[in-house]
Each structure stands twice: as C-alpha cells, then as structure tokens.
Short mmCIF file of C-alpha atoms in Angstrom, two decimals:
data_model
loop_
_atom_site.label_atom_id
_atom_site.label_comp_id
_atom_site.label_asym_id
_atom_site.label_seq_id
_atom_site.Cartn_x
_atom_site.Cartn_y
_atom_site.Cartn_z
CA ASN O 1 131.14 91.11 163.79
CA ALA O 2 134.80 92.16 163.74
CA GLY O 3 135.79 88.64 162.71
CA LEU O 4 133.06 88.48 160.07
CA LYS O 5 134.14 91.83 158.64
CA ARG O 6 137.69 90.56 158.25
CA ILE O 7 136.54 87.29 156.65
CA LEU O 8 134.21 89.07 154.23
CA GLU O 9 136.93 91.53 153.20
CA ASN O 10 139.25 88.66 152.30
CA GLY O 11 136.97 87.20 149.64
CA HIS O 12 136.17 83.85 151.22
CA GLU O 13 133.27 81.92 149.71
CA PHE O 14 131.90 80.37 152.92
CA VAL O 15 131.86 81.26 156.61
CA ALA O 16 131.68 78.51 159.24
CA ILE O 17 130.39 79.49 162.68
CA MET O 18 131.57 77.79 165.84
CA ASP O 19 131.17 78.43 169.56
CA ALA O 20 134.44 78.38 171.53
CA ASP O 21 133.54 75.43 173.75
CA ASP O 22 131.89 73.20 171.12
CA ILE O 23 133.62 70.48 169.11
CA SER O 24 133.34 70.27 165.35
CA HIS O 25 133.38 66.74 163.95
CA PRO O 26 136.41 66.17 161.67
CA ASP O 27 134.39 65.99 158.43
CA ARG O 28 131.95 68.81 159.19
CA ILE O 29 133.52 71.50 156.99
CA GLU O 30 134.05 69.13 154.07
CA LYS O 31 130.42 67.94 154.19
CA GLN O 32 129.02 71.46 154.44
CA VAL O 33 131.15 72.83 151.58
CA ALA O 34 130.12 69.85 149.42
CA TYR O 35 126.45 70.44 150.29
CA LEU O 36 126.53 74.17 149.51
CA THR O 37 128.43 73.51 146.28
CA ALA O 38 125.82 70.95 145.20
CA HIS O 39 122.87 73.14 146.31
CA PRO O 40 123.45 76.70 145.06
CA ASP O 41 119.90 77.65 146.15
CA ILE O 42 120.76 77.10 149.84
CA ALA O 43 122.26 80.14 151.58
CA LEU O 44 123.03 78.60 154.97
CA ILE O 45 123.49 74.99 156.02
CA GLY O 46 123.49 73.61 159.54
CA GLY O 47 123.58 70.13 160.93
CA TRP O 48 122.48 68.00 163.80
CA GLU O 49 124.29 68.12 167.11
CA ARG O 50 125.31 65.80 169.88
CA VAL O 51 124.83 67.52 173.24
CA VAL O 52 127.55 67.02 175.86
CA ASP O 53 127.98 68.36 179.39
CA GLU O 54 130.86 70.48 180.69
CA GLN O 55 133.04 67.36 181.08
CA GLY O 56 132.30 66.20 177.53
CA GLU O 57 129.94 63.41 178.60
CA PHE O 58 127.05 62.59 176.28
CA VAL O 59 123.67 64.10 177.23
CA SER O 60 121.43 63.78 174.15
CA TYR O 61 121.09 64.10 170.40
CA VAL O 62 119.39 67.00 168.63
CA ALA O 63 118.09 66.23 165.15
CA LEU O 64 116.40 69.24 163.58
CA PRO O 65 114.29 69.42 160.40
CA CYS O 66 116.28 69.49 157.16
CA ASP O 67 113.73 70.71 154.62
CA PRO O 68 113.96 74.47 153.90
CA GLN O 69 110.17 74.98 153.89
CA GLU O 70 109.73 73.16 157.20
CA ILE O 71 112.54 75.19 158.74
CA ARG O 72 111.11 78.49 157.43
CA LYS O 73 107.69 77.62 158.89
CA ASN O 74 109.17 76.66 162.27
CA LEU O 75 111.42 79.71 162.57
CA PHE O 76 108.34 81.50 163.87
CA VAL O 77 108.66 79.29 166.95
CA LYS O 78 112.43 79.16 167.58
CA MET O 79 115.82 78.49 166.00
CA PHE O 80 115.72 75.38 163.88
CA ILE O 81 119.35 75.53 162.77
CA SER O 82 121.80 75.34 165.63
CA HIS O 83 124.11 78.37 165.55
CA PRO O 84 127.42 76.50 166.11
CA THR O 85 126.63 74.30 163.09
CA TRP O 86 126.15 77.13 160.59
CA MET O 87 128.03 77.47 157.35
CA VAL O 88 126.80 80.42 155.32
CA ARG O 89 127.69 81.83 151.94
CA ALA O 90 129.83 84.95 152.38
CA SER O 91 127.87 86.62 149.56
CA VAL O 92 124.70 86.27 151.63
CA LEU O 93 126.31 87.91 154.66
CA ARG O 94 127.59 90.73 152.47
CA GLU O 95 124.01 91.31 151.34
CA VAL O 96 122.02 90.92 154.60
CA GLY O 97 124.67 92.26 156.97
CA ASP O 98 126.18 90.96 160.17
CA TYR O 99 124.82 90.27 163.66
CA SER O 100 122.50 92.99 164.93
CA LEU O 101 123.57 94.62 168.18
CA LYS O 102 119.89 95.33 168.94
CA TYR O 103 119.36 91.69 169.99
CA TYR O 104 122.21 91.06 172.41
CA ALA O 105 121.05 87.63 173.58
CA ALA O 106 119.42 86.40 170.35
CA GLU O 107 121.56 87.93 167.61
CA ASP O 108 121.95 84.52 165.95
CA TYR O 109 118.17 84.01 165.74
CA GLU O 110 117.70 87.49 164.30
CA LEU O 111 120.39 86.96 161.65
CA LEU O 112 118.91 83.58 160.72
CA ARG O 113 115.46 85.16 160.36
CA ARG O 114 116.92 87.85 158.10
CA ILE O 115 118.69 85.27 155.93
CA ALA O 116 115.69 82.91 155.79
CA SER O 117 113.38 85.76 154.77
CA ARG O 118 115.33 86.01 151.49
CA TYR O 119 116.90 82.58 150.98
CA ASP O 120 116.43 78.89 151.68
CA VAL O 121 118.29 77.46 154.66
CA ALA O 122 118.65 73.77 155.55
CA ASN O 123 120.24 71.19 157.82
CA ILE O 124 122.35 68.21 156.81
CA PRO O 125 120.79 65.13 158.47
CA GLU O 126 124.03 64.21 160.21
CA TYR O 127 125.65 64.97 163.57
CA LEU O 128 128.34 67.54 162.80
CA VAL O 129 129.03 69.19 166.18
CA ASP O 130 129.28 68.26 169.84
CA TYR O 131 127.37 71.11 171.50
CA ARG O 132 128.52 71.75 175.07
CA ILE O 133 125.94 72.72 177.69
CA SER O 134 127.64 75.11 180.07
CA SER O 135 126.35 76.63 183.30
CA GLY O 136 128.29 79.77 182.39
CA GLY O 137 127.07 79.93 178.79
CA MET O 138 124.93 82.59 177.14
CA THR O 139 121.73 80.52 177.27
CA ALA O 140 122.07 79.68 180.97
CA LYS O 141 123.21 83.13 182.13
CA ASN O 142 120.90 85.27 179.99
CA ARG O 143 117.72 83.19 179.66
CA ASN O 144 115.29 86.03 180.36
CA ARG O 145 117.07 88.46 178.06
CA GLN O 146 117.29 85.78 175.36
CA LEU O 147 113.54 85.11 175.59
CA PHE O 148 112.78 88.85 175.54
CA ASP O 149 114.93 89.34 172.44
CA ARG O 150 113.38 86.25 170.81
CA LEU O 151 109.91 87.70 171.43
CA ARG O 152 110.95 91.02 169.85
CA ILE O 153 112.22 89.16 166.78
CA GLN O 154 109.06 87.05 166.59
CA LEU O 155 106.90 90.17 166.74
CA ARG O 156 109.01 91.85 164.05
CA HIS O 157 108.38 88.88 161.72
CA PHE O 158 104.82 88.25 162.92
CA GLU O 159 102.21 87.20 160.36
CA LEU O 160 98.67 87.67 161.64
CA PHE O 161 97.14 84.69 159.81
CA ASN O 162 100.03 82.29 160.37
CA ARG O 163 99.40 79.77 163.16
CA HIS O 164 103.15 79.18 163.57
CA ALA O 165 103.64 82.89 164.29
CA TRP O 166 101.01 82.70 167.03
CA LEU O 167 102.49 79.45 168.39
CA GLY O 168 105.93 81.04 168.57
CA VAL O 169 104.76 84.09 170.52
CA VAL O 170 102.65 82.02 172.93
CA ARG O 171 105.50 79.54 173.49
CA THR O 172 108.02 82.32 174.20
CA LEU O 173 105.63 84.08 176.59
CA ALA O 174 105.03 80.78 178.40
CA LEU O 175 108.78 80.20 178.73
CA MET O 176 109.14 83.71 180.19
CA ILE O 177 106.62 82.85 182.89
CA ILE O 178 107.68 79.28 183.71
CA PRO O 179 110.56 79.12 186.22
CA VAL O 180 113.68 77.17 185.29
CA LYS O 181 114.75 74.19 187.40
CA ARG O 182 118.34 74.67 188.53
#
C-alpha cells in the first residue's frame, strides 16, 4: 500500500503488479499498456502464466479465461486473474482504494472483487509471467488463513440465487477440510 500510494500520487496512468520472485516476460508491460489503451472499458488486465519451481524449472502452464463476463462469474469461486500479472488503471485504484488490511492472506482477491464489482477485468491470452512456486511463499505458508480470508470475501459478495456463489463457498470449505500433501 505504501508503494501504491506513492505511485498514485505521482500521476501514473497504469500500475503493474509483480511478486518479488516471479519473472516478467520482456514484452509484458508493452502488451498490457497496448491492451488497456485499445480497451478503455477494461480496468485491470492480467495474463497467463508459466509456473516454475524454486530453481526456475518448468512445472506447468496456467491459462485463465479472458472474457470479462466469464471472469466475473468465476470470481465467486476463486481468483481468475493471477495477481503477479495485473496491470490496473491508476484511476481505478484511486477510486476503489488499495489493498484491505482486513484480508491479510487474500488481499489481492478482495481488491480484485472490489474492482470487478464496478468494472470489467480481463486476461490477455498470452503467457506474460513465469510464476515461481515457493515453499516459503504466502500460499504455501498461510494456506489455512488464505482459505479463511477467501471464504470471508466470498460470503461478503455472496448472491443467494447464483450457483457460482454456492460453488465457491462449497469449494473453499472443502479445501479447508482436505489435508495438503507435502
């Protein structure tokens, strides 16, 4: 939030998000700026990611939906725009605010839900980031807290007659019960 505050005070048009141990592909920023410039109705753009291990060895590809309506529908279940691939309009962040401290382990999901409740969000159908899986990372170290915070966010945005809202809550509760293989 301190970094975002400084960026937003300096009048930048876009904010690119990146995790410290991930690798941005060389043309990522250029492609995302071009996309947001060509699509003024999109508030936040992400991209696909190539998953690598701690040594940088390939693990898998993650290709997420690109259509804003499909993403909005699936946000009831989980994040459908990978956080380290985000580029968001600074004007949107000025309006909706920064990361909420109420959701320590899922602040990115909560901010995405807030943005997507007002604006369209999308993914570029290209691999833009190498996402590093780390045994010491937030997801691995704080799984239970992350799931608890995700459930709180899902309940805050819950829609009684929306099957995706129900699916999201059931899925998160199941993940809270199922032990993780280590």
